[in-house]
Amino acid sequence: METANIHHIGNPTNRVDGRLKVTGAARYAAEHEASGLLHGVIVSATVAAGRVVSLETERALSVPGVVEIFTHENRGSGAWLDRNWKDEVAPPGHPFRPLHSDRILFAGQPIALVVAETLEAARDAASLVTAAYEVEQHCTELEVKRSEAYEPPEKRSGIPPPPEPRGKPEDAFERARHRIAADYRIRAEHHNPMELFATTCVYEGKDKLTIYEKTQGSQNSQGYVASVFGLKTKNVRVINHYVGGAFGSALRPQQQLFFAVMASLELKRSVRVVLTRSQMFYIGYRPETRHAISMAADNEGRLTSIIHGAVAATSHYEDYQESIVNWSGMMYHCDNVKLSYGLAKLNTATPCDMRAPGAAVGVTAFECAVDELAHEAGIDPLEFRKRNFATLDENMGKQFTSKALSACYHQGAARIGWERRSAEPGAVRDGHELVGLGMATGMWEAFLMKASAEAKLTPDGRLQVSTAASDIGTGTWTILAQIGADALGLPVEDVTPMIGDSSLPASPVEGGSWTAASNGSAVLAACEAIKQTLFKHARKMANSPLTAASFDEVVFLSGRIALRTDPDRGLSLPEVMHASDLDEIRGSGKAAPKLLQMRKYVSYTHSAVFTEVRVDRDIGIVRIPKIVCAVAAGKIINPKTARSQILGGVVMGIGMALHEEAMTDHRLGKIMNHNLAEYHVPAHADIADIEVIFVDEQDEKVSPLGVKGLGEIGIVGTAAAVANAIFSATGKRVRDFPITLDKIIR
Amino acid sequence: MIRFDYVRANSVAEAVTALSSPGTRALAGGTNLVDLMKYDVMKPRRVVDINRLPLKDISERESGGLRIGALVTNTALAWDARVAKRYPLLASAILAGASPQLRNAATTGGNLLQRTRCYYFYDTSTPCNKREPGSGCSAIGGLNRIHAILGASNSCIAVHPSDMCVALAALDAEVEVVGPQGVRTIPFPEFHRLPGDDPQQDNTMQADELITAVILPPANFGRNHTYLKVRDRLSYAFALVSVAAALEMRDGIVRDARVALGGVAHKPWRDNEAEDLLNGERPDETTFRAFAERLMRDAKGQGHNDFKIELARRTILRALMQAAAGTPQNQSDKVIR
Ligand SMILES: Cc1cc2nc3c(=O)[nH]c(=O)nc-3n(C[C@H](O)[C@H](O)[C@H](O)COP(=O)(O)OP(=O)(O)OC[C@H]3O[C@@H](n4cnc5c(N)ncnc54)[C@H](O)[C@@H]3O)c2cc1C
Ligand code: SF4
């Protein structure tokens, strides 16, 4: 029982699901079996706009083992109204309906599903399906449509539009001593989680399905299936115990879910559909963005004007929106600010949230521009940021519940050795390499969402905590066990978390870095309810040492409920349950945003990212020997998984800075590097020393646990810090991401 | 992916017989062939597995040099003690390519015959003369960042992606093939070909021939060599430009220079006339610059890949400096010294 005295929250804890994962015992969506399972393979459109005139399926149907080929002509019927197709995360517009009609809106759009007894037969047959198209003009190039950008008429729920302009940004710009104006471009990126998108739909009898799904929200998928196919919610169970990465790509139900369910209902058989890696390039993605930024500062380096306009790509059928420019109005103090955000329609699938949607690109462009202005004003970029420190969210005129950003600046600078930085770019050489230091600030909103949980204590001293959360590799399984263990004073091994199942208590999708705070707080509340019950019974027991105590006067420690002032006097939890004849104690709990508090306060996670880069002066190869990411994220529940989240975010930030880019042939409207050999993400050799610092930050307001969330902050600012370091090393300002070597030697 | 027959050859003769029926392909490590079959790019009717053939040895040749069996894996070849000692340039080039996992599976013969990584070649929904003769070349006027700057044609601007082959070109290797007519040896410069009007033909082998070995003549350049590969990330990417350089030096003078380029043409690129500019000269920057200039004299960009011309010049210069100094590029050190 010794270990029970440790506080699990704040203690680096191994993943409770780690062993299952490394031994392969953890099953992912495509790894579940069902008797008589059929396999579906999707056929994708090869043109970017037009109509399917005819589909030749004869040859495919003759492949032995093929059961059915679904096209827009014979698909199963789905719901009629748009709203039935809207999932929790859907942006405004008309959600995509696979095989709805002969219309092609984007290349890679599914035009048929081949279902066969074996995967091999389905693949073979799918390669034999041919389509004739009536081709129409398409456009996949943001630059072409940029001038037609429009303000989305209907706003996406949860995404604040840019604030109204404040002050006189144009006048201030004209009058300012120091100013810069720059255009930034960040190319489209694709999530590419390791796990392919997959659904295994188990047909359990008439209108009843168990669905193993790659999703970040089992209940979101459940709701979608029920509403699209007119099923009773209770007859649709979606399970996503383990998710092999997602980064936002599995927030919305993807094509394979529709297809597996449609085929299953039509054929009354269990069906599995897995997307190929190439097909994953034609589902949601991080849209390309263009940024026009102008900024000015006075003699002392105080910001006097910020103007940031961004244009992002969306599809022809939905207005996908993210918060891209708002950050520019709240990261620093400035009285004259104008922010705008427009969309341009392209022949692509609707973009979707990708790690730190909005901030990852908006802050990258903005923080590079800040670096430009600091340089123009002749002020060290870190000093420049400190001088313009924002103590309020000036977009909303609200206070921060906490903002330990100064500590991030301070500790990060010390660890990278910021004092080494030369004010003059291109001045430090080591052999053939030019050495530079760069930094940027990062920011991400700390959300608290509605979530519910249940907890159950049994007389053997074991606790079960459950909520329909998802763990996309972030460590949710583990932190929920830690939270339960601390609440009831149990060893973490005695707590069984249950997540990844739509039949569990209600949970939002796993996104926005809100799971730890929201589901964690709900679990905490459920455990509190159990504690109350235990206390009530303990007090009533004969000779109870707690008879005279109030709830505030007891503690739960080492499997016991005891007096705070004299912990030797207490009772073990099993003792209480046996004496009270209880088989189990159940508690339920909820978390919800604090609406009253939100009138005055906002909550954000902050970071400061510092990088050292080395650039070969002739050949342009960039190396990043060190990155320091200092984060202020409130309480850190599990420093081990928390650090992993930041590492992953930083690596993705390096990818954004140097590697990641969807290469589209705009003549064809097709992405051409649709595989992991040609779509580059950082390789091991690109990643050297990444140091993660969690600065101390106490925040009682942000969430009952004091937690802010960590999934996204690691990427925010990282690409800018790299780009700024490249400028420091070479004197070259590359404003087009990724910064491949040709842009440096050009 | 299409259905195909699978046979396993137990002897070279059996393999050659199998290859003589149309639509048959040899399967070695499968790291390229299987990928291309999954993408429907290559659709053999029959696959003959050659992995049981006795072509896995590296042996000494009487006239000096080594004979490398076609099935020696890239890993085995790179880490062979004789190769590491006598042909470190080859070992280095192999280790600059792919990943350890791929090199464990990839074979010497397969590496020679790996196909281009041109995006369009891999995507059957786009025109490509190499995949579908006569359909057109999508890379011309399309995405051609990774394409050829030398020796391209109006039919195809693809590059050969191998690193190993660039070293083999510099080493004056030969390829031994066996066909129904018996054994023949193809000098390396004649093995791969330029695209011309029939880019579907990567090399000068016949469909019914089998590679049995690669032959390395003796080499005399000590430490005066390097393999310098420039790519879009620090590992696990194909070369934008690579340079295999070997200098035979005596008394501070270059006696025999061999320089091959990768990532720039449909075959590993060598230019003997340009190399003559180096022979008899002092290994200094001026000489090397003139050489690089000369090598790039006829270089032509396609738009996205224009940068490769200047990049190639600079890489050649750096590589030659490394070779002259006897400080070959270390493939695990990502700093280019
Ligand atoms: C992701 C990825 C990254 C890579 N990166 C690099 C890189 O950076 N540099 C690099 O150089 N390479 C790279 N490669 C390519 C790799 O080197 C080749 O795939 C490999 O060398 C092919 O060898 P194999 O034995 O697997 O050939 P296979 O795939 O078995 O065969 C390739 C071709 O050769 C034919 N063939 C094979 N052996 C014989 C023979 N003995 N006689 C006649 N025909 C034969 C086959 O029929 C087939 O057409 C990469 C590959 C991948 C998948
Ligand atoms: S460059 Fe060659 S391989 Fe690429 S599309 Fe053109 S013809 Fe095909």
Coordinates of N, CA, C and O in Angstrom, one line a residue, chain B residues 158-282:
Chain B
A158 N 12.2 12.0 -66.3 CA 12.4 11.3 -65.0 C 13.8 11.1 -64.7 O 14.7 11.1 -65.6
V159 N 14.1 10.8 -63.4 CA 15.5 10.5 -63.0 C 15.5 9.1 -62.5 O 14.5 8.6 -62.0
H160 N 16.7 8.5 -62.6 CA 16.9 7.2 -61.9 C 17.2 7.5 -60.4 O 18.0 8.3 -60.1
P161 N 16.5 6.8 -59.5 CA 16.6 7.2 -58.1 C 17.7 6.6 -57.3 O 17.8 7.0 -56.2
S162 N 18.4 5.7 -57.9 CA 19.3 4.9 -57.0 C 20.5 5.7 -56.5 O 21.1 6.5 -57.3
D163 N 20.9 5.5 -55.3 CA 22.2 6.0 -54.8 C 23.3 5.0 -55.2 O 24.4 5.4 -55.6
M164 N 23.1 3.8 -54.9 CA 24.1 2.7 -55.2 C 24.6 2.8 -56.6 O 25.9 2.7 -56.8
C165 N 23.7 3.0 -57.5 CA 24.2 3.0 -58.9 C 25.1 4.2 -59.3 O 25.9 4.1 -60.2
V166 N 24.9 5.3 -58.5 CA 25.8 6.4 -58.8 C 27.2 6.1 -58.4 O 28.2 6.3 -59.2
A167 N 27.4 5.4 -57.3 CA 28.7 4.9 -56.9 C 29.2 3.9 -57.9 O 30.4 3.9 -58.3
L168 N 28.4 3.0 -58.3 CA 28.8 1.9 -59.3 C 29.3 2.6 -60.6 O 30.2 2.1 -61.2
A169 N 28.6 3.7 -61.0 CA 29.0 4.4 -62.2 C 30.4 4.9 -62.0 O 31.3 4.8 -62.9
A170 N 30.6 5.5 -60.9 CA 32.0 6.1 -60.6 C 33.0 5.0 -60.5 O 34.2 5.3 -60.8
L171 N 32.6 3.8 -60.1 CA 33.6 2.8 -59.9 C 33.8 1.9 -61.2 O 34.5 0.9 -61.2
D172 N 33.2 2.4 -62.3 CA 33.4 1.6 -63.6 C 32.9 0.2 -63.4 O 33.6 -0.7 -64.0
A173 N 31.9 -0.1 -62.8 CA 31.4 -1.4 -62.6 C 30.8 -2.0 -63.9 O 30.6 -1.3 -64.9
E174 N 30.6 -3.3 -63.9 CA 29.9 -3.9 -65.0 C 28.8 -4.8 -64.5 O 28.8 -5.3 -63.3
V175 N 27.8 -5.0 -65.3 CA 26.7 -5.8 -64.9 C 26.7 -7.1 -65.7 O 26.8 -7.1 -66.9
E176 N 26.6 -8.2 -65.0 CA 26.6 -9.5 -65.6 C 25.1 -10.0 -65.7 O 24.5 -10.1 -64.7
V177 N 24.7 -10.3 -66.9 CA 23.4 -10.8 -67.1 C 23.4 -12.1 -67.9 O 24.3 -12.4 -68.6
V178 N 22.3 -12.9 -67.6 CA 22.2 -14.2 -68.3 C 20.9 -14.2 -69.0 O 19.8 -13.9 -68.4
G179 N 20.9 -14.7 -70.3 CA 19.7 -14.8 -71.0 C 19.7 -16.1 -71.7 O 20.6 -16.9 -71.6
P180 N 18.7 -16.3 -72.6 CA 18.6 -17.6 -73.3 C 19.9 -17.8 -74.2 O 20.3 -18.9 -74.4
Q181 N 20.5 -16.7 -74.6 CA 21.7 -16.8 -75.4 C 23.0 -17.0 -74.6 O 24.0 -17.0 -75.1
G182 N 22.8 -17.0 -73.3 CA 24.0 -17.1 -72.4 C 24.3 -15.8 -71.6 O 23.5 -14.9 -71.5
V183 N 25.6 -15.8 -71.2 CA 26.0 -14.7 -70.3 C 26.6 -13.5 -71.1 O 27.3 -13.7 -72.1
R184 N 26.3 -12.3 -70.7 CA 27.0 -11.1 -71.3 C 27.2 -10.1 -70.2 O 26.6 -10.1 -69.1
T185 N 28.2 -9.3 -70.4 CA 28.6 -8.3 -69.4 C 28.4 -6.9 -70.0 O 28.8 -6.6 -71.1
I186 N 27.7 -6.1 -69.3 CA 27.3 -4.7 -69.8 C 28.1 -3.7 -69.0 O 28.0 -3.6 -67.8
P187 N 29.0 -2.9 -69.6 CA 29.6 -1.8 -68.9 C 28.6 -0.9 -68.3 O 27.6 -0.6 -68.9
F188 N 28.9 -0.3 -67.1 CA 27.9 0.4 -66.4 C 27.3 1.6 -67.2 O 26.1 1.8 -67.2
P189 N 28.1 2.4 -68.0 CA 27.5 3.5 -68.7 C 26.5 3.0 -69.8 O 25.6 3.8 -70.2
E190 N 26.6 1.8 -70.2 CA 25.7 1.3 -71.2 C 24.5 0.6 -70.6 O 23.6 0.1 -71.3
F191 N 24.5 0.4 -69.3 CA 23.4 -0.4 -68.6 C 22.1 0.5 -68.6 O 21.1 0.1 -69.1
H192 N 22.2 1.6 -67.9 CA 21.0 2.5 -67.9 C 21.0 3.3 -69.2 O 22.1 3.5 -69.8
R193 N 19.9 3.8 -69.6 CA 19.8 4.6 -70.8 C 19.1 5.9 -70.6 O 18.4 6.1 -69.6
L194 N 19.2 6.8 -71.6 CA 18.5 8.0 -71.5 C 17.1 7.8 -72.1 O 16.9 6.8 -72.9
P195 N 16.1 8.6 -71.8 CA 14.8 8.3 -72.1 C 14.5 8.3 -73.6 O 13.7 7.4 -74.1
G196 N 15.1 9.3 -74.3 CA 14.8 9.4 -75.8 C 13.3 9.3 -76.1 O 12.5 9.9 -75.4
D197 N 13.0 8.6 -77.1 CA 11.6 8.4 -77.5 C 10.9 7.2 -76.9 O 9.7 7.0 -77.1
D198 N 11.7 6.4 -76.2 CA 11.0 5.2 -75.5 C 11.4 5.1 -74.1 O 12.2 4.2 -73.7
P199 N 10.9 6.0 -73.3 CA 11.2 6.1 -71.9 C 10.7 4.8 -71.1 O 11.1 4.6 -69.9
Q200 N 9.9 4.0 -71.7 CA 9.4 2.8 -71.0 C 10.6 1.9 -70.8 O 10.6 1.0 -70.0
Q201 N 11.7 2.1 -71.6 CA 12.9 1.3 -71.5 C 13.9 2.0 -70.5 O 14.5 3.0 -70.9
D202 N 14.0 1.5 -69.3 CA 14.9 2.1 -68.4 C 16.4 1.8 -68.7 O 17.3 2.5 -68.3
N203 N 16.6 0.6 -69.3 CA 18.0 0.1 -69.4 C 18.1 -0.8 -70.7 O 17.1 -0.9 -71.4
T204 N 19.2 -1.4 -70.9 CA 19.5 -2.1 -72.1 C 19.4 -3.6 -71.9 O 19.8 -4.3 -72.8
M205 N 18.8 -4.0 -70.8 CA 18.6 -5.4 -70.7 C 17.4 -5.9 -71.5 O 16.5 -5.1 -71.8
Q206 N 17.3 -7.2 -71.8 CA 16.2 -7.7 -72.4 C 15.2 -8.3 -71.4 O 15.7 -8.6 -70.3
A207 N 14.0 -8.4 -71.7 CA 13.0 -8.8 -70.7 C 13.3 -10.2 -70.2 O 12.9 -10.6 -69.1
D208 N 13.9 -11.0 -71.0 CA 14.2 -12.4 -70.6 C 15.6 -12.6 -70.0 O 16.1 -13.7 -69.9
E209 N 16.2 -11.5 -69.7 CA 17.5 -11.6 -69.0 C 17.4 -11.5 -67.5 O 16.5 -10.8 -67.0
L210 N 18.4 -12.1 -66.9 CA 18.4 -12.0 -65.4 C 19.8 -11.4 -65.0 O 20.8 -11.8 -65.6
I211 N 19.8 -10.5 -64.1 CA 21.0 -10.0 -63.6 C 21.6 -11.1 -62.6 O 20.9 -11.6 -61.7
T212 N 22.8 -11.5 -62.8 CA 23.4 -12.5 -61.9 C 24.5 -11.8 -61.0 O 24.7 -12.3 -59.9
A213 N 25.2 -10.8 -61.5 CA 26.2 -10.2 -60.7 C 26.5 -8.8 -61.1 O 26.2 -8.4 -62.2
V214 N 27.2 -8.1 -60.2 CA 27.8 -6.8 -60.5 C 29.3 -7.0 -60.3 O 29.7 -7.5 -59.3
I215 N 30.1 -6.5 -61.3 CA 31.5 -6.7 -61.2 C 32.2 -5.4 -60.9 O 32.0 -4.4 -61.6
L216 N 33.1 -5.4 -59.9 CA 33.8 -4.2 -59.6 C 35.3 -4.4 -59.9 O 35.9 -5.3 -59.4
P217 N 35.8 -3.5 -60.8 CA 37.3 -3.6 -61.1 C 38.0 -3.1 -59.9 O 37.5 -2.4 -59.0
P218 N 39.4 -3.4 -59.8 CA 40.1 -2.8 -58.7 C 40.1 -1.3 -58.6 O 39.9 -0.7 -59.7
A219 N 40.2 -0.7 -57.5 CA 40.1 0.7 -57.3 C 41.3 1.2 -56.5 O 41.8 0.5 -55.6
N220 N 41.8 2.4 -56.9 CA 43.1 2.9 -56.3 C 43.0 4.3 -55.8 O 43.9 5.1 -56.1
F221 N 41.9 4.7 -55.1 CA 41.8 6.1 -54.7 C 41.9 6.3 -53.2 O 41.6 7.4 -52.8
G222 N 42.3 5.2 -52.5 CA 42.4 5.4 -51.0 C 41.3 6.1 -50.4 O 40.1 5.8 -50.6
R223 N 41.6 7.2 -49.7 CA 40.6 8.0 -49.0 C 40.0 9.1 -49.9 O 39.2 9.9 -49.4
N224 N 40.5 9.2 -51.1 CA 40.1 10.4 -51.9 C 38.8 10.1 -52.6 O 38.8 10.0 -53.9
H225 N 37.8 10.0 -51.8 CA 36.5 9.8 -52.4 C 35.4 10.4 -51.5 O 35.7 10.7 -50.4
T226 N 34.2 10.4 -52.0 CA 33.1 10.8 -51.2 C 31.8 10.5 -51.9 O 31.7 10.4 -53.1
Y227 N 30.7 10.3 -51.1 CA 29.4 10.3 -51.7 C 28.6 11.3 -50.9 O 28.4 11.2 -49.7
L228 N 28.2 12.3 -51.7 CA 27.5 13.5 -51.1 C 26.1 13.5 -51.6 O 25.9 13.7 -52.8
K229 N 25.1 13.4 -50.7 CA 23.8 13.3 -51.2 C 23.0 14.5 -50.6 O 23.0 14.7 -49.4
V230 N 22.3 15.2 -51.4 CA 21.5 16.4 -51.0 C 20.0 16.0 -51.2 O 19.6 15.6 -52.3
R231 N 19.2 16.2 -50.1 CA 17.8 15.8 -50.2 C 17.0 16.7 -49.4 O 17.5 17.5 -48.6
D232 N 15.7 16.4 -49.4 CA 14.7 17.3 -48.8 C 14.6 17.1 -47.3 O 13.9 17.9 -46.6
R233 N 15.1 16.1 -46.7 CA 15.2 15.9 -45.3 C 16.5 15.2 -45.0 O 17.2 14.7 -46.0
L234 N 16.9 15.1 -43.8 CA 18.3 14.6 -43.5 C 18.5 13.1 -43.7 O 19.6 12.7 -43.8
S235 N 17.4 12.4 -43.9 CA 17.5 11.0 -44.1 C 16.3 10.5 -44.8 O 15.2 11.2 -44.8
Y236 N 16.3 9.3 -45.4 CA 15.1 8.7 -45.9 C 14.3 9.6 -46.9 O 13.2 9.8 -46.8
A237 N 15.1 10.1 -47.9 CA 14.5 10.8 -49.0 C 15.4 10.5 -50.2 O 16.6 10.3 -50.0
F238 N 14.8 10.6 -51.4 CA 15.6 10.4 -52.6 C 16.5 11.6 -52.8 O 16.1 12.7 -52.4
A239 N 17.5 11.5 -53.6 CA 18.4 12.6 -53.8 C 17.8 13.6 -54.7 O 17.2 13.3 -55.7
L240 N 18.0 14.9 -54.3 CA 17.7 16.0 -55.3 C 18.9 16.0 -56.2 O 18.8 16.1 -57.4
V241 N 20.1 15.9 -55.6 CA 21.3 15.8 -56.3 C 22.3 15.0 -55.5 O 22.3 15.2 -54.3
S242 N 23.0 14.1 -56.1 CA 24.1 13.4 -55.3 C 25.3 13.3 -56.2 O 25.2 13.4 -57.4
V243 N 26.4 13.2 -55.5 CA 27.7 13.2 -56.3 C 28.5 12.1 -55.7 O 28.8 12.0 -54.5
A244 N 29.0 11.2 -56.6 CA 30.0 10.2 -56.2 C 31.3 10.6 -56.8 O 31.3 10.8 -58.0
A245 N 32.3 10.9 -56.0 CA 33.5 11.4 -56.5 C 34.7 10.5 -56.1 O 34.7 10.1 -54.9
A246 N 35.6 10.1 -57.0 CA 36.8 9.4 -56.6 C 37.9 10.0 -57.4 O 37.9 10.2 -58.6
L247 N 39.0 10.3 -56.7 CA 40.1 10.9 -57.3 C 41.4 10.0 -57.0 O 41.7 9.7 -55.9
E248 N 42.0 9.6 -58.1 CA 43.3 8.9 -57.9 C 44.3 10.0 -57.9 O 44.4 10.8 -58.9
M249 N 45.1 10.2 -56.8 CA 46.0 11.3 -56.7 C 47.4 10.8 -56.6 O 47.7 9.8 -56.0
R250 N 48.3 11.5 -57.2 CA 49.7 11.3 -57.0 C 50.4 12.6 -57.0 O 50.2 13.5 -57.8
D251 N 51.3 12.8 -56.0 CA 52.1 14.0 -55.8 C 51.3 15.2 -55.9 O 51.6 16.2 -56.5
G252 N 50.1 15.2 -55.3 CA 49.3 16.4 -55.2 C 48.6 16.7 -56.5 O 48.1 17.8 -56.7
I253 N 48.6 15.8 -57.4 CA 48.0 16.0 -58.7 C 46.9 14.9 -59.0 O 47.1 13.8 -58.6
V254 N 45.8 15.4 -59.5 CA 44.7 14.4 -59.9 C 45.2 13.6 -61.1 O 45.5 14.2 -62.2
R255 N 45.3 12.3 -61.0 CA 45.7 11.5 -62.1 C 44.4 10.9 -62.8 O 44.4 10.8 -64.0
D256 N 43.5 10.5 -62.0 CA 42.3 9.9 -62.6 C 41.1 10.3 -61.8 O 41.0 9.9 -60.6
A257 N 40.2 11.1 -62.4 CA 39.0 11.6 -61.7 C 37.8 10.9 -62.2 O 37.7 10.7 -63.4
R258 N 37.0 10.5 -61.3 CA 35.7 9.9 -61.8 C 34.6 10.5 -60.9 O 34.6 10.5 -59.7
V259 N 33.7 11.1 -61.6 CA 32.6 11.8 -60.9 C 31.3 11.4 -61.5 O 31.1 11.6 -62.7
A260 N 30.4 10.9 -60.7 CA 29.1 10.5 -61.2 C 28.0 11.3 -60.4 O 28.2 11.5 -59.2
L261 N 27.0 11.7 -61.1 CA 25.9 12.4 -60.5 C 24.6 11.6 -60.4 O 24.3 10.9 -61.3
G262 N 23.9 11.7 -59.3 CA 22.6 11.1 -59.1 C 21.5 12.2 -59.0 O 21.8 13.3 -58.7
G263 N 20.3 11.8 -59.3 CA 19.2 12.7 -59.1 C 19.0 13.7 -60.2 O 18.2 14.6 -60.2
V264 N 19.9 13.6 -61.3 CA 19.9 14.7 -62.3 C 19.5 14.2 -63.7 O 19.1 15.0 -64.5
A265 N 19.5 12.8 -63.8 CA 19.2 12.3 -65.2 C 18.6 10.9 -65.1 O 18.4 10.4 -64.0
H266 N 18.2 10.4 -66.2 CA 17.5 9.1 -66.4 C 18.5 8.0 -66.0 O 18.1 6.8 -66.0
K267 N 19.8 8.3 -65.9 CA 20.8 7.4 -65.5 C 21.8 8.1 -64.7 O 21.9 9.3 -64.7
P268 N 22.6 7.3 -63.9 CA 23.8 8.0 -63.2 C 24.6 8.7 -64.3 O 24.9 8.2 -65.3
W269 N 24.9 10.0 -64.0 CA 25.5 10.8 -65.1 C 27.0 10.9 -64.9 O 27.5 11.3 -63.9
R270 N 27.6 10.5 -66.0 CA 29.1 10.7 -66.1 C 29.5 11.4 -67.4 O 28.8 11.3 -68.4
D271 N 30.5 12.2 -67.3 CA 31.0 12.9 -68.5 C 32.5 12.8 -68.5 O 33.2 13.5 -67.8
N272 N 33.0 11.9 -69.4 CA 34.4 11.6 -69.4 C 35.2 12.8 -69.9 O 36.3 13.0 -69.4
E273 N 34.6 13.5 -70.8 CA 35.4 14.7 -71.3 C 35.6 15.7 -70.2 O 36.6 16.3 -70.1
A274 N 34.5 15.9 -69.5 CA 34.6 16.9 -68.4 C 35.6 16.4 -67.3 O 36.4 17.1 -66.8
E275 N 35.6 15.1 -67.1 CA 36.6 14.5 -66.1 C 38.0 14.8 -66.5 O 38.9 15.0 -65.7
D276 N 38.2 14.8 -67.9 CA 39.6 15.1 -68.3 C 40.1 16.5 -67.9 O 41.3 16.7 -67.8
L277 N 39.1 17.4 -67.7 CA 39.5 18.7 -67.2 C 40.2 18.6 -65.8 O 41.0 19.5 -65.4
L278 N 39.9 17.6 -65.1 CA 40.5 17.4 -63.8 C 41.9 16.7 -63.8 O 42.7 17.0 -63.0
N279 N 42.0 15.8 -64.7 CA 43.2 14.9 -64.8 C 44.4 15.8 -65.1 O 44.4 16.6 -66.0
G280 N 45.4 15.6 -64.2 CA 46.7 16.3 -64.4 C 46.6 17.7 -63.7 O 47.6 18.5 -63.8
E281 N 45.5 18.0 -63.0 CA 45.4 19.3 -62.4 C 45.6 19.2 -60.9 O 45.4 18.2 -60.3
R282 N 45.9 20.4 -60.3 CA 45.9 20.5 -58.9 C 44.4 20.5 -58.4 O 43.6 21.1 -59.0

